[in-house]
mmCIF file of C-alpha atoms in Angstrom:
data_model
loop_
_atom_site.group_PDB
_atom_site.id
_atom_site.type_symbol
_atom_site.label_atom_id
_atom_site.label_comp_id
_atom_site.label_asym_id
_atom_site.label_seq_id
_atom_site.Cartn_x
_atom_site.Cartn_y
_atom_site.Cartn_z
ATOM 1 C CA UNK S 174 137.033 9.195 -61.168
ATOM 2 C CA UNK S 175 133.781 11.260 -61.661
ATOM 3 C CA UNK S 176 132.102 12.233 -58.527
ATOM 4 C CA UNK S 177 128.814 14.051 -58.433
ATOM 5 C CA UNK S 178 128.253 17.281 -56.522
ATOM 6 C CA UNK S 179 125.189 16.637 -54.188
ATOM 7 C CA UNK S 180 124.972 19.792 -52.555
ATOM 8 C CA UNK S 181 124.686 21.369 -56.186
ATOM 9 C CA UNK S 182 122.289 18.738 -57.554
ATOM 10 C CA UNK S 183 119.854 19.230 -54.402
ATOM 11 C CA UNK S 184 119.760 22.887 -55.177
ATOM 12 C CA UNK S 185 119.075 22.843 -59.136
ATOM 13 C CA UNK S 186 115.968 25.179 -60.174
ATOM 14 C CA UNK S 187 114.517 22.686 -62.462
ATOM 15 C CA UNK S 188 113.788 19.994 -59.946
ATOM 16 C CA UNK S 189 113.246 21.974 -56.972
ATOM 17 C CA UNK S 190 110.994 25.413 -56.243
ATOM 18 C CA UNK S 191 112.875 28.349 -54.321
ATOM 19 C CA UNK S 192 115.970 25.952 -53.642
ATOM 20 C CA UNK S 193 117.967 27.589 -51.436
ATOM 21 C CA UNK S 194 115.356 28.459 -48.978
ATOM 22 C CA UNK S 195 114.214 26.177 -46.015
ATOM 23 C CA UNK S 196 111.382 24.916 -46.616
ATOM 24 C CA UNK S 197 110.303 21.565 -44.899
ATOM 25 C CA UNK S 198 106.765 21.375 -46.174
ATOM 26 C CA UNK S 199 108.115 21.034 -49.555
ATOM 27 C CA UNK S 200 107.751 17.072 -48.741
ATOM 28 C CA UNK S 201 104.314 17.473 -47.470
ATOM 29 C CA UNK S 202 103.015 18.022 -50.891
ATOM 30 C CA UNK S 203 103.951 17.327 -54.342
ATOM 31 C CA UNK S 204 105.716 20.079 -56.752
ATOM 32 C CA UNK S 205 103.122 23.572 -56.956
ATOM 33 C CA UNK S 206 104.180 23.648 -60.487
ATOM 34 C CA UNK S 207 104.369 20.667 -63.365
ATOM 35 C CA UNK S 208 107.473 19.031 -62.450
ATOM 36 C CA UNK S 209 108.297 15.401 -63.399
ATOM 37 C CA UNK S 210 104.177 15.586 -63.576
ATOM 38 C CA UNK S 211 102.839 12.747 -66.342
ATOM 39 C CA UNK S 212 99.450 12.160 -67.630
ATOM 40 C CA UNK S 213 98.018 9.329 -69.643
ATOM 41 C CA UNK S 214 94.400 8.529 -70.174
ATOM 42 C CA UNK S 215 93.574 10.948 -67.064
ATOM 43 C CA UNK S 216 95.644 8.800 -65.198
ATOM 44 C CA UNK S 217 98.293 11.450 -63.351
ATOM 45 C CA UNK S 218 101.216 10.250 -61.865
ATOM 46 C CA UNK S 219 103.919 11.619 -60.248
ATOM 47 C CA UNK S 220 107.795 11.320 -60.077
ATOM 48 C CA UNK S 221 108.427 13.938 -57.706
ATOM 49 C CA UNK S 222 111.077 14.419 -56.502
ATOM 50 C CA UNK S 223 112.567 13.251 -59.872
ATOM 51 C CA UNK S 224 114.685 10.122 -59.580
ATOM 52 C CA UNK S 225 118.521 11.947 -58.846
ATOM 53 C CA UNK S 226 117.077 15.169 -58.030
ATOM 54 C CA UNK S 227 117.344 14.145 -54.383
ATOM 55 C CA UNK S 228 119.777 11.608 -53.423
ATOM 56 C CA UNK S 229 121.230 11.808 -50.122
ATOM 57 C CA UNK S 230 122.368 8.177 -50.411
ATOM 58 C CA UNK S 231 123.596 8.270 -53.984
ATOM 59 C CA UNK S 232 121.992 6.290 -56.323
ATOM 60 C CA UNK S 233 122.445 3.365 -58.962
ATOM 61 C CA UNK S 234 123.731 -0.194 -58.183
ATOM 62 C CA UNK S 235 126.661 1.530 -56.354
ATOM 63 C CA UNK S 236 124.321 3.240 -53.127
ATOM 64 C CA UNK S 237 124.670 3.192 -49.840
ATOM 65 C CA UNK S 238 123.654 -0.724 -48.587
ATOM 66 C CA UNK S 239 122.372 0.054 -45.129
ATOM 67 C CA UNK S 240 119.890 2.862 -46.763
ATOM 68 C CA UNK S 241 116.286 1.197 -46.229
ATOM 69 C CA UNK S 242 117.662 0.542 -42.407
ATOM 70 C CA UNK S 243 118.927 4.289 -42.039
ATOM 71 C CA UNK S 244 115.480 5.332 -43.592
ATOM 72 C CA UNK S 245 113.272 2.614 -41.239
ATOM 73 C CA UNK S 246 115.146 3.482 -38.351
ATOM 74 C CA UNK S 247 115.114 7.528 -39.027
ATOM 75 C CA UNK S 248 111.489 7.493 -38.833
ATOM 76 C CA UNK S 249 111.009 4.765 -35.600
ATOM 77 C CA UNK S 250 113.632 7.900 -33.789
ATOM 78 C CA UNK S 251 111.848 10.902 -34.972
ATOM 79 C CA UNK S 252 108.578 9.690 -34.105
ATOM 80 C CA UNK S 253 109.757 8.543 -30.724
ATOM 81 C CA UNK S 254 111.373 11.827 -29.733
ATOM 82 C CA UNK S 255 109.085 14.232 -31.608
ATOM 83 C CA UNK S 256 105.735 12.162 -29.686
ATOM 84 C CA UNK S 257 107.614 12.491 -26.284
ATOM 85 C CA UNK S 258 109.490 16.155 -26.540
ATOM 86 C CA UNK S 259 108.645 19.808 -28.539
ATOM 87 C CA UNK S 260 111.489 21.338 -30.077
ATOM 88 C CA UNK S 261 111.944 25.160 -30.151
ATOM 89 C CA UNK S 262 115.099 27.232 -31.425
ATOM 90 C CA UNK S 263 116.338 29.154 -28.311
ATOM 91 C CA UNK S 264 117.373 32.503 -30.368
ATOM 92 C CA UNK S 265 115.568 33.989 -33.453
ATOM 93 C CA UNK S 266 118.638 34.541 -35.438
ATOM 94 C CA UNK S 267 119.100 33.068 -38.753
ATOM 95 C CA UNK S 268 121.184 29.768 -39.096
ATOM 96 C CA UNK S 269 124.198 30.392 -41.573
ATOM 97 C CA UNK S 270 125.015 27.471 -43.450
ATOM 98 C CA UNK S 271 129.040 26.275 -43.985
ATOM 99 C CA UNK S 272 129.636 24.775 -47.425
ATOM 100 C CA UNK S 273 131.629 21.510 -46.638
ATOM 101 C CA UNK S 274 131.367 17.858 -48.031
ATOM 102 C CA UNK S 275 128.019 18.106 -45.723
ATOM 103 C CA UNK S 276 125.593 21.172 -44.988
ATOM 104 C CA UNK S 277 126.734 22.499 -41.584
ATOM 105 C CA UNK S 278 125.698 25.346 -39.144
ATOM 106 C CA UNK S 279 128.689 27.977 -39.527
ATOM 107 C CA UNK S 280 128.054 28.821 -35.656
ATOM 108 C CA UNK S 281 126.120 26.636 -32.631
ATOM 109 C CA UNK S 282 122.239 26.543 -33.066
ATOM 110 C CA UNK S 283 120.991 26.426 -30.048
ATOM 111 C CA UNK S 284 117.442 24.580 -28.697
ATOM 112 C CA UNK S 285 115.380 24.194 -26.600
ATOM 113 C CA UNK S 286 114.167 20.612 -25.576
ATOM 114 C CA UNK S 287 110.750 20.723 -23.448
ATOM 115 C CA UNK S 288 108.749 17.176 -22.987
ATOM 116 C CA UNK S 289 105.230 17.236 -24.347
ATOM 117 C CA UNK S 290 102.287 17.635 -21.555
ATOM 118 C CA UNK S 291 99.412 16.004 -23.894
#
């Protein structure tokens, strides 16, 4: 059986800038430098993040079925809590990550959970 290493592929240098630091805005915008960037008759398009550079859900005919639910339903949650509460972390230590099958805190994070006054 071959079995892929997702927590390596997520964290390969030439798919991904910096990839071992946190960086959420790296999905506001596309790639800062000319990855996976195409051009053809000054029409630029984009493939970012390259298809199997990112693949929480693995990918080929194989993949996770309920994936376009988890994704739909991801978004309808987050949008409800983050329009109804503010998030805060309750220390300023730095989170130290626990290499498993999964990407773990090594100790409790703690938050703080405030509702939103606008």
């Amino acid at each position: 059986m071959v079995q892929a290493c997702v927590y390596v592929q997520h964290r390969l240098p030439r798919y991904w800038d910096d990839p071992n630091i946190f960086s959420p805005e790296r999905w506001l915008t596309r790639m800062s430098s000319d990855h996976h960037v195409t051009s053809s008759n000054d029409h630029v398009t984009s493939t970012w993040p390259a298809t199997g550079s990112y693949m929480p859900y693995m990918v080929g005919p194989r993949n996770c079925l309920g994936k376009n639910l988890a994704e739909v339903l991801l978004r309808v949650v987050l949008c409800k809590l983050f329009s109804k509460l503010e998030f805060s972390k309750a220390d300023e230590g730095l989170v130290q990550a626990e290499h498993c099958f999964t990407l773990s805190p090594k100790n409790k994070v703690l938050a703080m959970v405030t509702e939103r006054m606008d």
